[in-house]
XYZ file of C-alpha atoms in Angstrom:
629
model
C 82.833 57.931 114.053
C 83.770 61.350 112.742
C 87.317 62.422 111.870
C 87.579 66.059 112.920
C 90.429 68.422 112.138
C 91.190 71.225 114.555
C 92.748 74.036 112.486
C 94.664 75.971 115.132
C 96.005 78.548 112.719
C 97.950 81.766 113.113
C 95.513 84.473 112.114
C 97.117 87.621 110.691
C 94.918 90.613 111.561
C 93.700 92.596 108.618
C 94.982 90.165 105.981
C 92.015 88.108 104.781
C 94.022 87.171 101.670
C 96.817 85.510 103.630
C 94.419 83.895 106.097
C 92.248 82.473 103.356
C 95.284 81.040 101.518
C 96.308 79.274 104.755
C 92.772 78.013 105.358
C 92.572 76.586 101.815
C 95.875 74.837 102.334
C 94.674 73.354 105.611
C 91.442 72.279 104.021
C 93.355 70.503 101.272
C 95.555 68.713 103.787
C 92.559 67.693 105.927
C 90.793 66.355 102.885
C 93.813 64.191 101.989
C 93.639 62.789 105.524
C 89.913 62.006 104.993
C 88.717 64.421 107.656
C 84.941 64.751 107.810
C 84.943 68.148 109.478
C 87.536 70.899 109.763
C 87.050 73.666 112.345
C 88.701 77.078 112.125
C 88.781 79.814 114.770
C 86.562 82.852 115.264
C 87.177 85.602 112.697
C 89.660 83.307 110.929
C 89.396 85.237 107.651
C 89.670 88.910 108.743
C 91.258 88.683 112.172
C 89.596 90.006 115.319
C 91.293 93.091 116.848
C 91.213 95.406 113.822
C 90.169 98.730 115.386
C 88.024 100.821 113.066
C 89.093 98.855 109.963
C 85.606 97.395 110.470
C 84.238 100.672 109.169
C 85.804 100.142 105.741
C 83.154 98.773 103.393
C 85.736 97.714 100.816
C 87.406 95.556 103.485
C 84.069 93.975 104.369
C 83.409 93.110 100.707
C 86.788 91.491 100.504
C 86.068 89.377 103.615
C 82.800 88.220 102.044
C 84.560 87.334 98.790
C 87.244 85.282 100.601
C 84.461 83.578 102.539
C 82.984 82.399 99.245
C 86.329 80.812 98.393
C 86.162 78.762 101.585
C 82.547 77.730 100.815
C 83.624 76.637 97.296
C 86.331 74.460 98.908
C 83.820 72.457 100.982
C 83.460 69.565 98.536
C 83.641 66.273 100.455
C 84.294 68.042 103.747
C 82.308 70.115 106.183
C 83.996 73.415 107.034
C 83.225 75.504 110.129
C 84.874 78.907 110.220
C 84.630 82.433 111.568
C 84.064 85.514 109.410
C 82.207 88.791 109.342
C 78.593 88.569 108.268
C 77.265 91.757 106.671
C 73.639 92.712 106.205
C 73.976 95.461 103.619
C 70.255 96.358 103.908
C 70.382 97.252 107.623
C 72.229 99.605 109.888
C 73.835 98.966 113.255
C 73.679 101.154 116.362
C 76.578 103.221 115.001
C 74.639 104.146 111.864
C 76.940 102.053 109.627
C 76.199 98.877 107.730
C 75.108 96.090 110.060
C 77.843 93.581 110.907
C 77.777 90.334 112.817
C 80.565 88.235 114.290
C 79.530 84.958 112.790
C 80.234 81.214 112.542
C 79.653 79.758 109.063
C 79.094 76.127 108.233
C 79.741 75.059 104.624
C 79.387 71.656 102.976
C 79.215 70.387 99.394
C 80.142 73.867 98.118
C 77.158 75.402 99.779
C 76.655 77.618 102.843
C 74.318 75.591 104.966
C 74.173 77.688 108.154
C 75.254 80.951 109.745
C 75.320 81.410 113.480
C 75.713 84.847 115.027
C 77.613 85.510 118.211
C 75.103 85.824 121.045
C 77.175 87.314 123.851
C 79.624 90.072 123.056
C 82.325 90.935 125.563
C 82.576 94.580 126.505
C 85.430 94.494 129.021
C 89.199 94.472 129.049
C 90.554 94.647 125.486
C 87.249 93.843 123.792
C 85.174 96.427 121.997
C 82.658 94.175 120.204
C 79.576 96.360 120.768
C 81.273 99.206 118.930
C 81.294 97.263 115.693
C 79.012 94.187 115.787
C 75.329 93.495 116.307
C 74.861 90.530 118.582
C 72.216 87.820 118.310
C 70.591 89.352 121.410
C 70.083 92.655 119.564
C 69.035 90.906 116.396
C 66.381 88.992 118.311
C 64.911 92.280 119.542
C 64.833 93.549 115.959
C 63.088 90.324 114.859
C 60.727 90.425 117.835
C 61.756 86.903 118.819
C 63.189 85.268 121.939
C 66.928 84.997 121.463
C 66.870 81.418 122.818
C 64.632 80.330 119.910
C 67.295 81.470 117.466
C 69.973 79.254 119.015
C 69.452 76.059 117.040
C 71.867 73.237 116.289
C 73.136 72.896 112.732
C 72.205 69.619 110.974
C 74.842 68.154 108.637
C 74.850 64.854 106.820
C 78.139 62.956 106.858
C 78.488 59.371 105.561
C 74.716 59.234 105.117
C 74.125 60.021 108.755
C 72.717 63.215 110.253
C 74.667 64.971 113.010
C 73.636 68.009 115.017
C 76.305 70.597 115.758
C 75.884 73.246 118.434
C 78.015 76.073 117.029
C 78.827 78.934 119.406
C 81.426 81.661 119.350
C 83.944 82.373 122.143
C 82.094 84.455 124.729
C 78.997 82.314 124.273
C 80.777 79.726 126.347
C 81.395 82.153 129.238
C 77.760 82.788 130.058
C 77.827 82.856 133.883
C 77.457 86.607 134.122
C 74.816 86.875 131.402
C 71.047 86.395 131.445
C 71.293 84.077 128.463
C 72.983 80.659 128.365
C 73.527 79.744 124.688
C 74.490 76.154 125.490
C 71.331 75.491 127.498
C 69.328 77.008 124.662
C 71.026 74.733 122.152
C 70.227 71.607 124.153
C 66.625 72.746 124.494
C 66.094 73.417 120.796
C 66.717 70.018 119.351
C 68.994 67.057 119.209
C 72.641 67.837 119.902
C 75.701 65.676 119.197
C 78.699 68.002 119.630
C 79.212 71.494 121.022
C 81.706 73.489 118.903
C 83.204 76.724 120.277
C 85.219 78.717 117.772
C 87.235 81.409 119.503
C 89.713 84.219 119.115
C 90.784 84.342 122.741
C 93.958 86.288 123.774
C 96.437 84.687 126.139
C 96.296 85.570 129.789
C 98.489 83.902 132.374
C 96.338 81.145 133.951
C 93.372 81.653 131.658
C 93.481 78.176 130.104
C 93.332 76.621 133.539
C 90.043 78.421 134.135
C 88.787 77.672 130.646
C 89.323 73.946 131.200
C 87.276 74.114 134.402
C 84.410 76.028 132.725
C 84.283 74.019 129.474
C 84.742 70.673 131.298
C 81.675 71.490 133.385
C 79.645 72.412 130.261
C 80.538 69.118 128.594
C 79.750 67.154 131.744
C 76.428 68.887 132.287
C 75.235 68.361 128.746
C 76.822 64.921 128.373
C 78.088 66.013 124.943
C 81.677 66.332 123.658
C 82.871 69.936 123.364
C 85.438 71.082 120.827
C 87.160 74.416 121.436
C 89.269 75.869 118.576
C 91.313 79.014 119.129
C 93.857 80.823 116.957
C 97.462 81.585 117.547
C 99.306 84.763 116.513
C 99.550 88.334 117.559
C 96.955 91.086 117.360
C 96.745 94.559 118.908
C 94.434 97.468 119.479
C 97.090 100.126 119.174
C 98.250 100.562 122.755
C 98.238 96.953 123.844
C 99.646 93.933 122.030
C 98.095 90.484 122.658
C 99.362 87.036 122.013
C 96.947 84.222 121.106
C 98.071 80.819 122.428
C 95.572 78.541 120.674
C 95.453 75.670 123.232
C 92.531 74.203 121.257
C 91.011 71.403 123.309
C 88.516 68.576 123.018
C 86.423 67.437 126.019
C 84.435 64.236 126.116
C 80.892 63.876 127.390
C 82.184 63.447 130.973
C 84.169 66.693 130.770
C 87.541 64.971 130.481
C 90.174 66.361 128.130
C 90.906 63.868 125.360
C 93.033 66.016 123.031
C 94.599 69.444 122.789
C 96.916 71.443 120.574
C 100.164 72.748 122.106
C 100.081 76.449 122.972
C 101.677 79.071 120.669
C 101.961 76.571 117.869
C 100.139 76.485 114.536
C 98.803 72.995 114.289
C 96.341 70.919 112.268
C 95.272 68.321 114.820
C 92.993 65.355 114.129
C 90.718 63.432 116.415
C 88.544 60.400 115.701
C 85.430 61.059 117.689
C 82.871 58.358 118.335
C 79.681 60.344 118.697
C 77.664 57.542 120.255
C 80.247 57.245 123.056
C 80.651 60.990 123.352
C 84.403 60.563 123.138
C 84.471 58.532 126.356
C 86.225 55.678 124.531
C 89.386 57.846 124.217
C 91.826 58.050 127.094
C 92.014 61.354 129.009
C 95.220 63.370 128.614
C 96.854 65.818 131.027
C 97.162 69.449 130.034
C 100.119 71.608 131.142
C 99.459 74.301 133.773
C 99.568 77.731 132.141
C 100.052 79.720 135.299
C 103.825 79.148 135.393
C 107.020 80.912 134.477
C 107.224 78.591 131.486
C 103.949 80.024 130.177
C 105.128 83.555 130.984
C 108.264 83.068 128.961
C 106.419 81.438 126.092
C 103.978 84.334 125.838
C 106.558 87.089 126.076
C 109.023 85.427 123.725
C 106.306 84.524 121.202
C 104.888 88.006 121.366
C 108.219 89.777 120.842
C 109.165 87.504 117.952
C 105.877 88.041 116.115
C 105.865 91.746 116.828
C 109.273 92.145 115.298
C 108.174 90.144 112.278
C 105.011 92.166 111.870
C 106.834 95.557 111.807
C 109.803 94.170 109.824
C 112.419 94.977 112.499
C 115.482 92.794 112.803
C 117.973 95.059 114.621
C 117.562 96.128 118.273
C 119.272 98.653 120.496
C 118.998 98.167 124.271
C 120.242 100.514 126.937
C 121.838 98.320 129.585
C 122.451 99.733 133.009
C 123.716 96.624 134.839
C 120.268 96.257 136.395
C 117.713 93.453 136.225
C 115.171 94.966 133.759
C 117.631 95.798 130.988
C 119.440 92.485 131.521
C 116.214 90.512 131.124
C 115.314 92.491 128.002
C 118.711 91.836 126.537
C 118.587 88.107 127.245
C 115.034 87.893 125.971
C 115.744 89.623 122.625
C 119.010 87.649 122.203
C 117.015 84.395 122.446
C 114.842 85.583 119.580
C 117.113 87.315 117.030
C 120.811 86.837 116.315
C 122.947 88.470 119.027
C 124.975 90.243 116.398
C 121.804 92.150 115.495
C 121.568 93.452 119.046
C 123.560 96.499 120.207
C 123.785 96.867 123.988
C 124.606 100.443 125.102
C 125.897 101.404 128.540
C 125.471 105.118 129.210
C 127.142 105.940 132.540
C 127.175 109.198 134.421
C 129.151 110.060 137.517
C 126.431 108.346 139.548
C 126.916 104.916 137.997
C 129.057 102.511 140.000
C 131.894 100.419 138.684
C 129.776 97.440 139.823
C 126.942 98.087 137.440
C 129.209 99.154 134.570
C 131.160 95.880 134.875
C 127.920 93.889 135.040
C 126.651 95.527 131.832
C 129.801 94.532 130.005
C 129.637 90.994 131.429
C 126.059 90.632 130.232
C 127.041 91.670 126.685
C 129.921 89.222 126.672
C 127.782 86.371 127.942
C 125.143 86.991 125.262
C 127.534 87.612 122.418
C 125.833 90.949 121.614
C 127.497 94.081 120.205
C 128.454 96.485 122.991
C 129.404 100.112 123.404
C 129.928 102.588 126.202
C 128.681 106.152 125.647
C 129.007 108.345 128.758
C 126.390 111.072 129.188
C 128.180 113.190 131.813
C 129.405 115.912 129.458
C 126.189 116.282 127.516
C 124.084 116.439 130.686
C 126.416 119.065 132.170
C 126.229 121.080 128.927
C 122.426 120.890 128.942
C 122.288 121.893 132.619
C 124.653 124.776 132.010
C 122.638 125.937 129.064
C 119.375 125.786 130.966
C 120.675 127.554 134.063
C 122.911 130.021 132.202
C 120.445 131.277 129.590
C 118.411 134.252 130.732
C 114.643 134.164 130.427
C 113.185 137.582 129.721
C 109.798 139.174 130.096
C 109.914 141.355 127.018
C 107.253 143.835 128.215
C 109.382 144.860 131.227
C 112.808 143.618 130.161
C 113.058 141.752 133.487
C 115.168 138.567 133.363
C 115.776 135.492 135.509
C 117.510 132.172 135.127
C 116.204 128.606 135.679
C 117.372 126.639 138.661
C 118.316 122.993 138.063
C 117.167 120.883 141.035
C 118.439 117.420 141.738
C 115.151 115.983 140.553
C 115.386 117.867 137.231
C 118.937 116.614 136.839
C 117.761 113.040 137.295
C 115.173 113.457 134.570
C 117.694 115.083 132.262
C 119.924 112.037 132.515
C 117.100 109.643 131.640
C 115.989 111.792 128.665
C 119.563 112.218 127.442
C 120.010 108.460 127.382
C 116.778 107.757 125.457
C 115.686 110.762 123.460
C 119.209 111.663 122.399
C 121.513 108.678 122.472
C 119.360 105.599 122.065
C 117.107 107.204 119.466
C 120.134 108.363 117.486
C 121.973 105.052 117.852
C 118.899 103.078 116.744
C 118.519 105.262 113.630
C 122.165 104.807 112.749
C 122.096 101.076 113.507
C 118.941 100.570 111.394
C 116.709 99.335 114.159
C 114.602 100.404 117.133
C 115.337 100.800 120.812
C 113.487 99.016 123.567
C 111.542 100.235 126.549
C 112.702 98.228 129.563
C 110.030 99.453 132.059
C 108.262 96.903 134.203
C 104.648 97.074 135.402
C 105.511 98.293 138.914
C 107.310 101.330 137.459
C 104.541 102.006 134.951
C 101.853 101.927 137.692
C 103.290 104.834 139.665
C 105.179 106.638 136.882
C 108.601 105.714 138.285
C 110.047 106.406 134.911
C 110.845 109.518 132.851
C 108.582 110.690 130.059
C 110.588 110.726 126.790
C 113.299 109.026 128.780
C 113.388 105.420 130.046
C 109.674 105.156 129.217
C 110.363 105.577 125.504
C 110.966 102.811 122.959
C 109.147 100.898 120.203
C 107.731 98.149 122.473
C 107.417 97.678 126.249
C 107.966 93.866 126.411
C 108.189 93.705 130.218
C 105.585 96.347 131.049
C 102.949 93.763 131.992
C 105.306 91.967 134.404
C 105.560 92.948 138.028
C 109.081 93.199 139.401
C 109.008 89.762 141.009
C 108.014 88.299 137.650
C 110.986 89.968 136.023
C 113.175 88.149 138.511
C 111.384 84.871 137.772
C 111.993 85.409 134.076
C 115.698 86.148 134.677
C 116.199 82.850 136.489
C 114.196 80.967 133.828
C 116.295 82.490 131.016
C 119.485 81.378 132.740
C 118.334 77.944 133.762
C 116.004 76.782 130.988
C 116.542 78.948 127.901
C 120.323 79.303 127.862
C 121.223 76.548 130.290
C 123.951 78.780 131.759
C 124.357 82.048 133.611
C 124.005 84.677 130.879
C 122.429 87.167 133.267
C 125.125 87.451 135.927
C 123.875 86.332 139.378
C 125.184 89.640 140.770
C 122.601 91.456 138.612
C 119.847 89.306 140.174
C 121.187 89.912 143.659
C 121.805 93.675 143.193
C 119.470 96.181 144.877
C 117.230 97.723 142.170
C 118.289 101.284 141.556
C 117.996 103.970 138.878
C 121.485 105.298 139.811
C 120.530 108.914 139.006
C 122.058 110.392 142.136
C 124.512 109.487 144.900
C 121.429 108.804 147.071
C 120.803 105.737 144.852
C 124.242 104.211 145.231
C 124.020 100.442 144.753
C 127.356 99.882 146.477
C 125.837 101.367 149.616
C 122.678 99.296 149.257
C 120.607 102.341 148.230
C 117.968 101.832 145.590
C 114.458 102.508 144.354
C 111.779 103.928 146.646
C 109.453 101.072 145.619
C 109.582 98.181 148.100
C 108.728 95.559 145.469
C 107.855 92.568 147.764
C 105.005 94.693 149.115
C 104.257 97.342 146.505
C 104.025 94.862 143.596
C 100.979 93.438 145.346
C 99.494 96.743 146.437
C 99.762 98.049 142.881
C 98.305 94.858 141.534
C 95.242 95.400 143.733
C 94.854 98.889 142.311
C 95.113 97.761 138.763
C 94.371 94.088 138.130
C 91.632 93.050 140.565
C 88.323 92.528 138.822
C 86.750 94.884 141.417
C 89.721 97.218 141.542
C 90.837 98.156 145.021
C 91.032 101.799 146.213
C 92.614 103.257 149.298
C 89.257 102.709 151.047
C 89.466 98.945 150.487
C 93.159 98.836 151.481
C 92.555 100.767 154.686
C 89.582 98.536 155.591
C 91.811 95.468 155.275
C 94.590 97.141 157.224
C 92.180 98.083 159.990
C 91.061 94.447 160.223
C 94.686 93.462 160.803
C 97.951 93.273 158.870
C 97.462 89.594 158.295
C 94.125 90.285 156.632
C 95.681 92.874 154.329
C 98.537 90.532 153.435
C 96.097 87.740 152.648
C 94.013 90.035 150.502
C 97.013 91.339 148.569
C 98.884 88.040 148.395
C 102.187 89.368 149.746
C 104.345 87.673 152.376
C 103.006 87.304 155.887
C 104.509 89.686 158.471
C 105.761 92.074 155.808
C 103.437 95.008 156.463
C 104.342 95.499 160.160
C 108.038 95.133 159.301
C 107.823 97.963 156.737
C 105.358 100.290 158.520
C 105.800 100.748 162.292
C 102.663 102.929 162.669
C 99.393 103.656 160.863
C 100.759 107.029 159.978
C 103.673 105.462 158.052
C 101.255 103.064 156.322
C 98.805 105.809 155.322
C 101.489 108.176 154.099
C 102.852 105.410 151.888
C 99.410 104.435 150.617
C 98.502 108.011 149.696
C 101.873 108.697 148.062
C 101.468 105.859 145.551
C 97.769 106.383 145.012
C 98.411 110.010 144.114
C 101.008 108.983 141.625
C 98.998 106.078 140.204
C 95.896 108.188 139.540
C 97.832 111.396 138.891
C 101.042 112.004 136.999
C 101.507 108.326 136.081
C 98.334 108.464 133.966
C 99.849 111.159 131.760
C 102.961 109.076 131.348
C 101.117 105.858 130.573
C 99.001 107.534 127.856
C 102.248 108.358 126.069
C 103.992 105.069 126.771
C 104.907 102.545 124.055
C 102.644 99.613 123.203
C 102.572 97.096 126.057
C 102.857 93.357 125.444
C 100.007 91.870 127.486
C 100.298 88.679 129.600
C 98.213 89.414 132.680
C 94.523 89.653 133.468
C 94.766 93.409 132.835
C 97.535 95.257 130.985
C 98.076 98.938 130.581
C 96.914 100.564 127.363
C 93.588 99.800 125.789
C 93.075 97.049 128.343
C 93.108 99.621 131.159
C 91.188 102.595 129.902
C 91.806 105.640 132.008
C 91.178 109.373 131.938
C 93.339 112.165 133.282
C 91.246 113.149 136.288
C 92.208 114.657 139.586
C 93.214 112.424 142.503
C 90.264 111.388 144.639
C 89.827 109.750 148.078
C 86.358 108.538 149.048
C 84.514 109.855 152.106
C 84.712 106.461 153.763
C 88.492 106.427 153.317
C 88.800 109.830 154.972
C 86.715 108.564 157.954
C 88.825 105.460 158.248
C 92.011 107.486 158.078
C 90.801 109.862 160.824
C 89.806 106.885 163.060
C 93.174 105.145 162.643
C 95.258 108.265 163.187
C 93.167 109.418 166.172
C 93.774 106.090 167.902
C 97.563 106.506 167.867
């Protein structure tokens, strides 16, 4: 029997000093508990998402030095950990010193094995091939088959030899690759345990899939599999990721026999009988991570760690009486003291008494600071200045004056609230102001650049509108246990209230029909094979029920919204033009987005400012549908 410690630690990116101190403390604790092996996550020493910090040779030397401290601490315990492996004599594809994402095995104050990551992800937020040389590339350099390099690591514990199959994160997700590291390990010698060290960001529902994949691997090999992931927060500039840990142990039948709770730093122990493959331990049930509970955990955890990482403890939130700002306020008030939160209502002549009263009620329910700062006078002064100041062509001395349209006036209000008031209030208050935008708005640019799309963090920008409502109900029911977000806010028609045409008291609101457009936009943005108008029109042509099934929206909704193909196509083209047009420019300048979905805006959704394009097949389908009516 082996006593194994799962070191599910919070890894602080770019701080190998702090990470090493924590690892040494965990090693000491595990040794006092007579653990035989302690397993740390991938890149436990340096962190994983570091951008081009990987190009700093001084940083690499530090990581190596801290790694030696971990090796020196391996007396009477076997330590498995992730760090950068540097080959100073070679160069990578980028012309810089060659670097490998590696798993190190240390025992008796000696480094006994190094295993290099075989499969490097090059999708979503990952950029491994920019910095690291994989085992696949190294095999080419060595003129060897990569499979031959995937050998188990032999360690002697209690006078008995054990064979550990050490792989790194993506190596366990090999279905779409030509190489299967686990199959190679089982082919190249005796194998007792598969160990997967990972640095895997949270995605809603991802752990459910991981359990299916890793359970199958354990079952097919008949060997126990130990997965160790880190917790914490890391980012790549434009997108911020939480790491949930959820480290898990599977027995040789693929059953889960232990796991660490998500979003919690934990040193978990398991007594594993190798001969039985862990089958002597009772299976345990693991919580579903595709729930509102997981959504709240990820967003709350991410906001809390982000505030800690930037040293911010005072927050200003513009509250309109609408759902997005209400959820932001309730979310932040569950993380930092309400007296450190200043809620600001900034009404114009277009804001109803209904929403103004709801904003005040929200502040009272949460116990936050509250103020009302009307924008009417300043917006009128700006409009008067713009329209009343002559613009002159100096070569001919001809002059004209700008005309302020209703659309320009709407944007002026949004910018006055954010760029002038909230920015100034935040500076005076000693904090930052939030961006309350949701993912639906961000998708089609239904927000104002330098206005309501500004702020230090977009905490809700990876949540579709229906998820914002789910979070509102969860905050009331489960976090606060009372109605802090007034039910009237949840029931209110969503509206920007920037003109009388958006009067909430008359039931007028946003042009986005969220029960349908949430799902249409998701198809554009989140699907693995991202949908285009061509795909949407194909599904529509097959029947509304086919489209609804493909999108996942409610049955019968499409025909209720769009009486004719012309109405459907006009709507589709309107949002596609915005999504691939002006909205791109706005998203590029948006604040960092806290990621929770399978694809978030920012570095997770890399896009270029190109012209709007419709495929030839789409144009043919459009012609066919419109000619038939």
